[in-house]
PDB file of C-alpha atoms and ligand atoms in Angstrom:
ATOM      1  CA  UNK A   1      14.774 -12.807   6.085  1.00  0.00           C
ATOM      2  CA  UNK A   2      13.146 -11.824   9.354  1.00  0.00           C
ATOM      3  CA  UNK A   3       9.702 -10.406  10.050  1.00  0.00           C
ATOM      4  CA  UNK A   4       9.602  -6.688   9.332  1.00  0.00           C
ATOM      5  CA  UNK A   5       5.922  -6.256  10.137  1.00  0.00           C
ATOM      6  CA  UNK A   6       4.542  -8.603  12.770  1.00  0.00           C
ATOM      7  CA  UNK A   7       0.957  -8.704  13.964  1.00  0.00           C
ATOM      8  CA  UNK A   8       0.524 -11.205  16.771  1.00  0.00           C
ATOM      9  CA  UNK A   9      -2.847 -12.572  17.835  1.00  0.00           C
ATOM     10  CA  UNK A  10      -4.662  -9.273  17.381  1.00  0.00           C
ATOM     11  CA  UNK A  11      -8.122  -8.542  18.694  1.00  0.00           C
ATOM     12  CA  UNK A  12      -9.615  -5.171  17.846  1.00  0.00           C
ATOM     13  CA  UNK A  13     -13.158  -4.003  18.499  1.00  0.00           C
ATOM     14  CA  UNK A  14     -14.620  -0.596  17.682  1.00  0.00           C
ATOM     15  CA  UNK A  15     -17.198   1.292  19.703  1.00  0.00           C
ATOM     16  CA  UNK A  16     -17.275   2.875  23.130  1.00  0.00           C
ATOM     17  CA  UNK A  17     -15.035   0.769  25.353  1.00  0.00           C
ATOM     18  CA  UNK A  18     -14.228  -1.375  22.291  1.00  0.00           C
ATOM     19  CA  UNK A  19     -17.311  -3.527  22.756  1.00  0.00           C
ATOM     20  CA  UNK A  20     -19.575  -2.978  19.743  1.00  0.00           C
ATOM     21  CA  UNK A  21     -18.018  -4.106  16.436  1.00  0.00           C
ATOM     22  CA  UNK A  22     -15.438  -6.864  16.669  1.00  0.00           C
ATOM     23  CA  UNK A  23     -13.340  -6.128  13.552  1.00  0.00           C
ATOM     24  CA  UNK A  24     -10.354  -8.452  14.019  1.00  0.00           C
ATOM     25  CA  UNK A  25      -9.946 -11.498  16.237  1.00  0.00           C
ATOM     26  CA  UNK A  26      -6.953 -13.836  16.426  1.00  0.00           C
ATOM     27  CA  UNK A  27      -5.230 -12.164  13.496  1.00  0.00           C
ATOM     28  CA  UNK A  28      -1.546 -12.955  13.064  1.00  0.00           C
ATOM     29  CA  UNK A  29       0.643 -12.183  10.096  1.00  0.00           C
ATOM     30  CA  UNK A  30       4.323 -11.673   9.367  1.00  0.00           C
ATOM     31  CA  UNK A  31       5.648  -9.710   6.413  1.00  0.00           C
ATOM     32  CA  UNK A  32       9.337 -10.109   5.677  1.00  0.00           C
ATOM     33  CA  UNK A  33      11.702  -7.237   4.986  1.00  0.00           C
ATOM     34  CA  UNK A  34      11.493  -6.182   1.358  1.00  0.00           C
ATOM     35  CA  UNK A  35       8.533  -8.431   0.707  1.00  0.00           C
ATOM     36  CA  UNK A  36       5.477  -7.325  -1.276  1.00  0.00           C
ATOM     37  CA  UNK A  37       2.435  -8.613   0.610  1.00  0.00           C
ATOM     38  CA  UNK A  38      -1.151  -8.325  -0.566  1.00  0.00           C
ATOM     39  CA  UNK A  39      -4.196  -8.652   1.689  1.00  0.00           C
ATOM     40  CA  UNK A  40      -7.522  -9.701   0.192  1.00  0.00           C
ATOM     41  CA  UNK A  41     -10.834 -10.689   1.740  1.00  0.00           C
ATOM     42  CA  UNK A  42     -14.578 -10.121   1.801  1.00  0.00           C
ATOM     43  CA  UNK A  43     -15.622  -6.500   2.196  1.00  0.00           C
ATOM     44  CA  UNK A  44     -15.862  -5.342   5.793  1.00  0.00           C
ATOM     45  CA  UNK A  45     -13.478  -8.080   6.985  1.00  0.00           C
ATOM     46  CA  UNK A  46     -11.084  -5.567   8.550  1.00  0.00           C
ATOM     47  CA  UNK A  47      -8.492  -4.884   5.832  1.00  0.00           C
ATOM     48  CA  UNK A  48      -8.370  -1.123   6.446  1.00  0.00           C
ATOM     49  CA  UNK A  49      -8.294  -1.771  10.178  1.00  0.00           C
ATOM     50  CA  UNK A  50      -5.218  -3.950   9.666  1.00  0.00           C
ATOM     51  CA  UNK A  51      -3.530  -1.102   7.748  1.00  0.00           C
ATOM     52  CA  UNK A  52      -4.279   1.371  10.532  1.00  0.00           C
ATOM     53  CA  UNK A  53      -2.828  -1.038  13.095  1.00  0.00           C
ATOM     54  CA  UNK A  54       0.394  -1.597  11.180  1.00  0.00           C
ATOM     55  CA  UNK A  55       0.941   2.157  10.831  1.00  0.00           C
ATOM     56  CA  UNK A  56       0.146   2.829  14.484  1.00  0.00           C
ATOM     57  CA  UNK A  57      -2.953   4.955  13.840  1.00  0.00           C
ATOM     58  CA  UNK A  58      -4.963   2.683  16.138  1.00  0.00           C
ATOM     59  CA  UNK A  59      -3.978   0.120  18.757  1.00  0.00           C
ATOM     60  CA  UNK A  60      -5.381  -3.344  19.431  1.00  0.00           C
ATOM     61  CA  UNK A  61      -7.129  -4.330  22.662  1.00  0.00           C
ATOM     62  CA  UNK A  62      -5.249  -7.630  22.581  1.00  0.00           C
ATOM     63  CA  UNK A  63      -2.049  -8.669  20.808  1.00  0.00           C
ATOM     64  CA  UNK A  64       1.033  -6.840  19.616  1.00  0.00           C
ATOM     65  CA  UNK A  65       2.130  -4.998  16.494  1.00  0.00           C
ATOM     66  CA  UNK A  66       5.822  -4.730  15.669  1.00  0.00           C
ATOM     67  CA  UNK A  67       7.529  -2.903  12.827  1.00  0.00           C
ATOM     68  CA  UNK A  68      11.296  -3.236  12.384  1.00  0.00           C
ATOM     69  CA  UNK A  69      11.491  -5.171  15.687  1.00  0.00           C
ATOM     70  CA  UNK A  70       9.921  -2.319  17.692  1.00  0.00           C
ATOM     71  CA  UNK A  71       6.511  -2.441  19.269  1.00  0.00           C
ATOM     72  CA  UNK A  72       4.258   0.105  17.569  1.00  0.00           C
ATOM     73  CA  UNK A  73       2.829   2.563  20.095  1.00  0.00           C
ATOM     74  CA  UNK A  74       2.136   5.576  17.860  1.00  0.00           C
ATOM     75  CA  UNK A  75       2.185   6.623  14.197  1.00  0.00           C
ATOM     76  CA  UNK A  76       5.021   4.906  12.327  1.00  0.00           C
ATOM     77  CA  UNK A  77       7.036   7.645  10.611  1.00  0.00           C
ATOM     78  CA  UNK A  78       9.030   5.221   8.472  1.00  0.00           C
ATOM     79  CA  UNK A  79       5.788   4.317   6.639  1.00  0.00           C
ATOM     80  CA  UNK A  80       4.469   5.855   3.451  1.00  0.00           C
ATOM     81  CA  UNK A  81       0.767   5.544   2.692  1.00  0.00           C
ATOM     82  CA  UNK A  82      -1.438   5.796  -0.377  1.00  0.00           C
ATOM     83  CA  UNK A  83      -5.195   5.382  -0.456  1.00  0.00           C
ATOM     84  CA  UNK A  84      -7.877   5.010  -3.111  1.00  0.00           C
ATOM     85  CA  UNK A  85      -8.626   8.740  -3.102  1.00  0.00           C
ATOM     86  CA  UNK A  86      -5.398  10.596  -3.941  1.00  0.00           C
ATOM     87  CA  UNK A  87      -6.538  13.567  -1.767  1.00  0.00           C
ATOM     88  CA  UNK A  88      -4.023  15.994  -3.207  1.00  0.00           C
ATOM     89  CA  UNK A  89      -4.242  19.537  -1.861  1.00  0.00           C
ATOM     90  CA  UNK A  90      -5.808  21.584  -4.699  1.00  0.00           C
ATOM     91  CA  UNK A  91      -3.956  24.805  -3.883  1.00  0.00           C
ATOM     92  CA  UNK A  92      -0.517  23.206  -4.131  1.00  0.00           C
ATOM     93  CA  UNK A  93       1.263  22.236  -7.333  1.00  0.00           C
ATOM     94  CA  UNK A  94       1.910  18.541  -7.947  1.00  0.00           C
ATOM     95  CA  UNK A  95       5.558  18.963  -6.923  1.00  0.00           C
ATOM     96  CA  UNK A  96       4.568  20.738  -3.691  1.00  0.00           C
ATOM     97  CA  UNK A  97       2.026  18.002  -2.976  1.00  0.00           C
ATOM     98  CA  UNK A  98       4.671  15.325  -3.496  1.00  0.00           C
ATOM     99  CA  UNK A  99       7.021  17.172  -1.134  1.00  0.00           C
ATOM    100  CA  UNK A 100       4.466  17.475   1.675  1.00  0.00           C
ATOM    101  CA  UNK A 101       5.799  14.560   3.822  1.00  0.00           C
ATOM    102  CA  UNK A 102       9.217  16.240   3.834  1.00  0.00           C
ATOM    103  CA  UNK A 103       7.665  19.124   5.768  1.00  0.00           C
ATOM    104  CA  UNK A 104       6.434  16.698   8.421  1.00  0.00           C
ATOM    105  CA  UNK A 105       8.774  13.715   8.753  1.00  0.00           C
ATOM    106  CA  UNK A 106      12.217  14.029  10.369  1.00  0.00           C
ATOM    107  CA  UNK A 107      15.083  14.254   9.540  1.00  0.00           C
ATOM    108  CA  UNK A 108      13.821  15.783   6.275  1.00  0.00           C
ATOM    109  CA  UNK A 109      11.808  18.495   7.998  1.00  0.00           C
ATOM    110  CA  UNK A 110      14.951  19.811   9.665  1.00  0.00           C
ATOM    111  CA  UNK A 111      16.940  19.733   6.429  1.00  0.00           C
ATOM    112  CA  UNK A 112      14.301  20.918   3.996  1.00  0.00           C
ATOM    113  CA  UNK A 113      14.919  24.664   3.960  1.00  0.00           C
ATOM    114  CA  UNK A 114      18.700  24.236   3.682  1.00  0.00           C
ATOM    115  CA  UNK A 115      18.560  21.461   1.079  1.00  0.00           C
ATOM    116  CA  UNK A 116      15.418  22.433  -0.796  1.00  0.00           C
ATOM    117  CA  UNK A 117      17.008  22.245  -4.273  1.00  0.00           C
ATOM    118  CA  UNK A 118      18.271  18.701  -3.668  1.00  0.00           C
ATOM    119  CA  UNK A 119      14.889  17.609  -2.307  1.00  0.00           C
ATOM    120  CA  UNK A 120      13.102  19.187  -5.258  1.00  0.00           C
ATOM    121  CA  UNK A 121      15.398  17.298  -7.627  1.00  0.00           C
ATOM    122  CA  UNK A 122      14.586  14.080  -5.791  1.00  0.00           C
ATOM    123  CA  UNK A 123      10.839  14.724  -6.051  1.00  0.00           C
ATOM    124  CA  UNK A 124      11.173  15.615  -9.766  1.00  0.00           C
ATOM    125  CA  UNK A 125      13.088  12.390 -10.212  1.00  0.00           C
ATOM    126  CA  UNK A 126      10.309  10.343  -8.658  1.00  0.00           C
ATOM    127  CA  UNK A 127       7.760  12.121 -10.851  1.00  0.00           C
ATOM    128  CA  UNK A 128       9.709  11.151 -13.933  1.00  0.00           C
ATOM    129  CA  UNK A 129      10.028   7.515 -12.761  1.00  0.00           C
ATOM    130  CA  UNK A 130       6.206   7.294 -12.663  1.00  0.00           C
ATOM    131  CA  UNK A 131       5.822   9.032 -16.046  1.00  0.00           C
ATOM    132  CA  UNK A 132       5.033  12.547 -14.832  1.00  0.00           C
ATOM    133  CA  UNK A 133       8.155  14.330 -16.023  1.00  0.00           C
ATOM    134  CA  UNK A 134       7.347  18.002 -16.553  1.00  0.00           C
ATOM    135  CA  UNK A 135       4.043  17.927 -14.635  1.00  0.00           C
ATOM    136  CA  UNK A 136       5.428  19.129 -11.297  1.00  0.00           C
ATOM    137  CA  UNK A 137       4.170  22.675 -11.752  1.00  0.00           C
ATOM    138  CA  UNK A 138       0.630  21.616 -12.679  1.00  0.00           C
ATOM    139  CA  UNK A 139      -2.107  21.674 -10.064  1.00  0.00           C
ATOM    140  CA  UNK A 140      -3.747  18.340  -9.193  1.00  0.00           C
ATOM    141  CA  UNK A 141      -7.019  19.353 -10.823  1.00  0.00           C
ATOM    142  CA  UNK A 142      -5.150  19.770 -14.107  1.00  0.00           C
ATOM    143  CA  UNK A 143      -4.197  16.058 -14.008  1.00  0.00           C
ATOM    144  CA  UNK A 144      -6.272  12.972 -14.904  1.00  0.00           C
ATOM    145  CA  UNK A 145      -7.239  10.495 -12.164  1.00  0.00           C
ATOM    146  CA  UNK A 146      -4.433   8.141 -13.212  1.00  0.00           C
ATOM    147  CA  UNK A 147      -1.875  10.960 -13.142  1.00  0.00           C
ATOM    148  CA  UNK A 148      -3.052  12.052  -9.696  1.00  0.00           C
ATOM    149  CA  UNK A 149      -2.634   8.515  -8.440  1.00  0.00           C
ATOM    150  CA  UNK A 150       0.903   8.405  -9.881  1.00  0.00           C
ATOM    151  CA  UNK A 151       1.693  11.635  -8.019  1.00  0.00           C
ATOM    152  CA  UNK A 152       0.094  10.129  -4.932  1.00  0.00           C
ATOM    153  CA  UNK A 153       2.562   7.215  -5.101  1.00  0.00           C
ATOM    154  CA  UNK A 154       5.419   9.711  -5.346  1.00  0.00           C
ATOM    155  CA  UNK A 155       4.137  11.507  -2.258  1.00  0.00           C
ATOM    156  CA  UNK A 156       4.007   8.193  -0.366  1.00  0.00           C
ATOM    157  CA  UNK A 157       7.624   7.474  -1.338  1.00  0.00           C
ATOM    158  CA  UNK A 158       9.332  10.874  -1.214  1.00  0.00           C
ATOM    159  CA  UNK A 159      10.678  10.458   2.332  1.00  0.00           C
ATOM    160  CA  UNK A 160      12.177   7.104   1.336  1.00  0.00           C
ATOM    161  CA  UNK A 161       9.991   5.001   3.644  1.00  0.00           C
ATOM    162  CA  UNK A 162      11.023   1.479   4.577  1.00  0.00           C
ATOM    163  CA  UNK A 163       7.377   0.447   4.632  1.00  0.00           C
ATOM    164  CA  UNK A 164       4.760   1.307   2.019  1.00  0.00           C
ATOM    165  CA  UNK A 165       1.089   0.812   2.860  1.00  0.00           C
ATOM    166  CA  UNK A 166      -1.330   0.827  -0.064  1.00  0.00           C
ATOM    167  CA  UNK A 167      -5.081   0.732   0.600  1.00  0.00           C
ATOM    168  CA  UNK A 168      -6.923   0.131  -2.696  1.00  0.00           C
ATOM    169  CA  UNK A 169      -4.772   2.745  -4.451  1.00  0.00           C
ATOM    170  CA  UNK A 170      -5.820   1.742  -7.969  1.00  0.00           C
ATOM    171  CA  UNK A 171      -9.463   0.924  -7.220  1.00  0.00           C
ATOM    172  CA  UNK A 172     -10.984   4.024  -8.814  1.00  0.00           C
ATOM    173  CA  UNK A 173      -9.077   3.790 -12.108  1.00  0.00           C
ATOM    174  CA  UNK A 174     -10.123   2.280 -15.429  1.00  0.00           C
ATOM    175  CA  UNK A 175      -8.732  -1.181 -16.205  1.00  0.00           C
ATOM    176  CA  UNK A 176      -6.070   0.008 -18.643  1.00  0.00           C
ATOM    177  CA  UNK A 177      -4.703   2.759 -16.393  1.00  0.00           C
ATOM    178  CA  UNK A 178      -4.745   0.331 -13.492  1.00  0.00           C
ATOM    179  CA  UNK A 179      -2.528  -2.116 -15.401  1.00  0.00           C
ATOM    180  CA  UNK A 180      -0.131   0.713 -16.222  1.00  0.00           C
ATOM    181  CA  UNK A 181       0.132   1.613 -12.557  1.00  0.00           C
ATOM    182  CA  UNK A 182       0.697  -2.007 -11.563  1.00  0.00           C
ATOM    183  CA  UNK A 183       3.790  -1.875 -13.746  1.00  0.00           C
ATOM    184  CA  UNK A 184       4.875   1.439 -12.220  1.00  0.00           C
ATOM    185  CA  UNK A 185       4.452  -0.109  -8.777  1.00  0.00           C
ATOM    186  CA  UNK A 186       6.325  -3.277  -9.797  1.00  0.00           C
ATOM    187  CA  UNK A 187       9.284  -1.189 -11.016  1.00  0.00           C
ATOM    188  CA  UNK A 188       9.354   1.128  -7.993  1.00  0.00           C
ATOM    189  CA  UNK A 189       9.367  -1.853  -5.660  1.00  0.00           C
ATOM    190  CA  UNK A 190      12.142  -3.568  -7.632  1.00  0.00           C
ATOM    191  CA  UNK A 191      14.241  -0.394  -7.612  1.00  0.00           C
ATOM    192  CA  UNK A 192      13.758   0.741  -4.030  1.00  0.00           C
ATOM    193  CA  UNK A 193      13.142  -2.520  -2.183  1.00  0.00           C
ATOM    194  CA  UNK A 194      10.728  -1.165   0.452  1.00  0.00           C
ATOM    195  CA  UNK A 195       8.472  -3.602   2.283  1.00  0.00           C
ATOM    196  CA  UNK A 196       4.919  -3.264   0.963  1.00  0.00           C
ATOM    197  CA  UNK A 197       1.473  -4.182   2.240  1.00  0.00           C
ATOM    198  CA  UNK A 198      -1.248  -3.748  -0.370  1.00  0.00           C
ATOM    199  CA  UNK A 199      -4.929  -4.073   0.496  1.00  0.00           C
ATOM    200  CA  UNK A 200      -7.015  -4.767  -2.583  1.00  0.00           C
ATOM    201  CA  UNK A 201     -10.301  -6.186  -3.849  1.00  0.00           C
ATOM    202  CA  UNK A 202      -8.639  -7.022  -7.138  1.00  0.00           C
ATOM    203  CA  UNK A 203      -7.242 -10.546  -7.083  1.00  0.00           C
ATOM    204  CA  UNK A 204      -5.381 -10.071 -10.386  1.00  0.00           C
ATOM    205  CA  UNK A 205      -3.662  -7.034  -8.902  1.00  0.00           C
ATOM    206  CA  UNK A 206      -2.680  -9.050  -5.817  1.00  0.00           C
ATOM    207  CA  UNK A 207      -1.269 -11.968  -7.817  1.00  0.00           C
ATOM    208  CA  UNK A 208       0.597  -9.718 -10.268  1.00  0.00           C
ATOM    209  CA  UNK A 209       2.294  -7.596  -7.613  1.00  0.00           C
ATOM    210  CA  UNK A 210       2.724  -9.739  -4.527  1.00  0.00           C
ATOM    211  CA  UNK A 211       5.264 -12.237  -3.269  1.00  0.00           C
ATOM    212  CA  UNK A 212       2.604 -13.500  -0.887  1.00  0.00           C
ATOM    213  CA  UNK A 213      -1.174 -13.051  -0.761  1.00  0.00           C
ATOM    214  CA  UNK A 214      -2.907 -13.177   2.621  1.00  0.00           C
ATOM    215  CA  UNK A 215      -6.612 -14.071   2.545  1.00  0.00           C
ATOM    216  CA  UNK A 216      -8.779 -12.836   5.410  1.00  0.00           C
ATOM    217  CA  UNK A 217     -11.919 -14.427   6.814  1.00  0.00           C
ATOM    218  CA  UNK A 218     -15.187 -12.512   7.022  1.00  0.00           C
ATOM    219  CA  UNK A 219     -15.489 -10.223  10.071  1.00  0.00           C
ATOM    220  CA  UNK A 220     -14.073 -10.653  12.642  1.00  0.00           C
ATOM    221  CA  UNK A 221     -11.078 -10.871  10.357  1.00  0.00           C
ATOM    222  CA  UNK A 222      -8.103 -13.159  10.692  1.00  0.00           C
ATOM    223  CA  UNK A 223      -5.731 -14.654   8.139  1.00  0.00           C
ATOM    224  CA  UNK A 224      -7.069 -17.951   6.808  1.00  0.00           C
ATOM    225  CA  UNK A 225      -4.730 -18.570   3.856  1.00  0.00           C
ATOM    226  CA  UNK A 226      -1.210 -17.482   2.899  1.00  0.00           C
ATOM    227  CA  UNK A 227      -0.443 -18.065  -0.778  1.00  0.00           C
ATOM    228  CA  UNK A 228       3.121 -17.750  -2.028  1.00  0.00           C
ATOM    229  CA  UNK A 229       3.288 -16.279  -5.557  1.00  0.00           C
ATOM    230  CA  UNK A 230       6.505 -17.495  -7.094  1.00  0.00           C
ATOM    231  CA  UNK A 231       6.357 -16.130 -10.660  1.00  0.00           C
ATOM    232  CA  UNK A 232       9.833 -14.808 -11.474  1.00  0.00           C
ATOM    233  CA  UNK A 233      10.430 -11.053 -11.560  1.00  0.00           C
ATOM    234  CA  UNK A 234      10.236  -8.764 -13.382  1.00  0.00           C
ATOM    235  CA  UNK A 235       6.755  -9.996 -14.281  1.00  0.00           C
ATOM    236  CA  UNK A 236       5.432  -8.919 -17.675  1.00  0.00           C
ATOM    237  CA  UNK A 237       1.821  -7.711 -17.769  1.00  0.00           C
ATOM    238  CA  UNK A 238       1.016 -10.465 -20.300  1.00  0.00           C
ATOM    239  CA  UNK A 239       1.495 -12.933 -17.464  1.00  0.00           C
ATOM    240  CA  UNK A 240      -1.910 -11.806 -16.161  1.00  0.00           C
ATOM    241  CA  UNK A 241      -3.568 -13.351 -19.225  1.00  0.00           C
ATOM    242  CA  UNK A 242      -1.894 -16.757 -18.869  1.00  0.00           C
ATOM    243  CA  UNK A 243      -3.623 -19.876 -17.572  1.00  0.00           C
ATOM    244  CA  UNK A 244      -1.161 -20.487 -14.703  1.00  0.00           C
ATOM    245  CA  UNK A 245      -1.871 -16.950 -13.460  1.00  0.00           C
ATOM    246  CA  UNK A 246      -5.631 -17.331 -13.725  1.00  0.00           C
ATOM    247  CA  UNK A 247      -5.460 -20.655 -11.868  1.00  0.00           C
ATOM    248  CA  UNK A 248      -4.107 -18.799  -8.821  1.00  0.00           C
ATOM    249  CA  UNK A 249      -6.704 -16.028  -9.172  1.00  0.00           C
ATOM    250  CA  UNK A 250      -9.444 -18.694  -9.213  1.00  0.00           C
ATOM    251  CA  UNK A 251      -7.931 -20.486  -6.256  1.00  0.00           C
ATOM    252  CA  UNK A 252      -7.961 -17.243  -4.221  1.00  0.00           C
ATOM    253  CA  UNK A 253     -11.490 -16.402  -5.353  1.00  0.00           C
ATOM    254  CA  UNK A 254     -12.646 -19.807  -4.060  1.00  0.00           C
ATOM    255  CA  UNK A 255     -11.075 -19.111  -0.644  1.00  0.00           C
ATOM    256  CA  UNK A 256     -12.926 -15.784  -0.434  1.00  0.00           C
ATOM    257  CA  UNK A 257     -16.209 -17.361  -1.509  1.00  0.00           C
ATOM    258  CA  UNK A 258     -15.737 -19.968   1.266  1.00  0.00           C
ATOM    259  CA  UNK A 259     -14.972 -17.224   3.786  1.00  0.00           C
ATOM    260  CA  UNK A 260     -18.136 -15.360   2.839  1.00  0.00           C
ATOM    261  CA  UNK A 261     -20.234 -18.515   2.988  1.00  0.00           C
ATOM    262  CA  UNK A 262     -18.870 -19.295   6.467  1.00  0.00           C
ATOM    263  CA  UNK A 263     -19.832 -15.808   7.739  1.00  0.00           C
TER     264      UNK A 263
HETATM  265  P1  ADP B 322     -12.545  -3.478   5.116  1.00  0.00           P
HETATM  266  O1  ADP B 322     -11.429  -2.516   4.887  1.00  0.00           O
HETATM  267  O2  ADP B 322     -12.116  -4.923   4.983  1.00  0.00           O
HETATM  268  O3  ADP B 322     -13.755  -3.212   4.285  1.00  0.00           O
HETATM  269  P2  ADP B 322     -12.699  -2.184   7.723  1.00  0.00           P
HETATM  270  O4  ADP B 322     -11.392  -2.440   8.368  1.00  0.00           O
HETATM  271  O5  ADP B 322     -12.932  -0.842   7.127  1.00  0.00           O
HETATM  272  O6  ADP B 322     -12.993  -3.339   6.654  1.00  0.00           O
HETATM  273  O7  ADP B 322     -13.861  -2.440   8.793  1.00  0.00           O
HETATM  274  C1  ADP B 322     -14.008  -3.676   9.487  1.00  0.00           C
HETATM  275  C2  ADP B 322     -15.302  -3.627  10.298  1.00  0.00           C
HETATM  276  O8  ADP B 322     -15.207  -2.667  11.319  1.00  0.00           O
HETATM  277  C3  ADP B 322     -16.521  -3.240   9.436  1.00  0.00           C
HETATM  278  O9  ADP B 322     -17.622  -3.992   9.904  1.00  0.00           O
HETATM  279  C4  ADP B 322     -16.706  -1.778   9.733  1.00  0.00           C
HETATM  280  O10 ADP B 322     -18.062  -1.409   9.600  1.00  0.00           O
HETATM  281  C5  ADP B 322     -16.233  -1.668  11.180  1.00  0.00           C
HETATM  282  N1  ADP B 322     -15.612  -0.362  11.450  1.00  0.00           N
HETATM  283  C6  ADP B 322     -14.579   0.209  10.801  1.00  0.00           C
HETATM  284  N2  ADP B 322     -14.248   1.391  11.335  1.00  0.00           N
HETATM  285  C7  ADP B 322     -15.118   1.584  12.367  1.00  0.00           C
HETATM  286  C8  ADP B 322     -15.307   2.622  13.343  1.00  0.00           C
HETATM  287  N3  ADP B 322     -14.511   3.706  13.367  1.00  0.00           N
HETATM  288  N4  ADP B 322     -16.311   2.470  14.248  1.00  0.00           N
HETATM  289  C9  ADP B 322     -17.099   1.366  14.235  1.00  0.00           C
HETATM  290  N5  ADP B 322     -16.969   0.359  13.370  1.00  0.00           N
HETATM  291  C10 ADP B 322     -16.002   0.448  12.435  1.00  0.00           C
END
């Protein structure tokens, strides 16, 4: 496996002329093709900044970002993104919300009007994979928070992205719904094989879903620990209540506590 996402010795500062808030300094990380990577760290350490860099929304002052062996110099169209707030458009049905990227990203945009029925079937299919069969014609405000977040995942995946970026997508949900969505995410990743980078505060979520967990230092952020998670897949949710699982969660928590203390 080769590096699919490569961040090399990144320095990124915000502010006029990039000289006020140093968000990342000396950050390097490599995510392999098909890998599920999780990024954890103290709040404000630059996790969201890292996501914006990898998707080409912002550029570093120093260092390089590569996705699929190409230097990133603008928004990466092969990426799908989902954030904590589902931000569905209230005037569109769930199905129409899920199909939104198809109206923007090529080659789908070009094909959409001619192949609308096939694309609609594909979007309906995704909705049923995440447990929303039959909800396509409902408006987002008719769905619970957990259902909206399921639809949000479908929207991030509808254009069949090679890279999925998740920024705290389950953070606002209750614990039970969150565990359900971890399993949805686990199954989608197993089925479709996209490379994933998940930013999360939830160490259990990171250990359950990821092949590798990257721990960041306090700001300015860089990677201080890479922890391989080798539990076999598919992982049952009960794993998260076992001692060997909790040992890793505690180990990661200790790294973050150290990072905060060093700040
Ligand atoms: P995290 O996601 O880990 O909480 P962020 O990447 O959002 O961290 O932010 C990293 C640091 O950069 C924080 O100190 C934050 O206040 C600062 N920051 C983020 N965005 C901006 C911005 N647009 N302008 C100035 N500072 C910013």
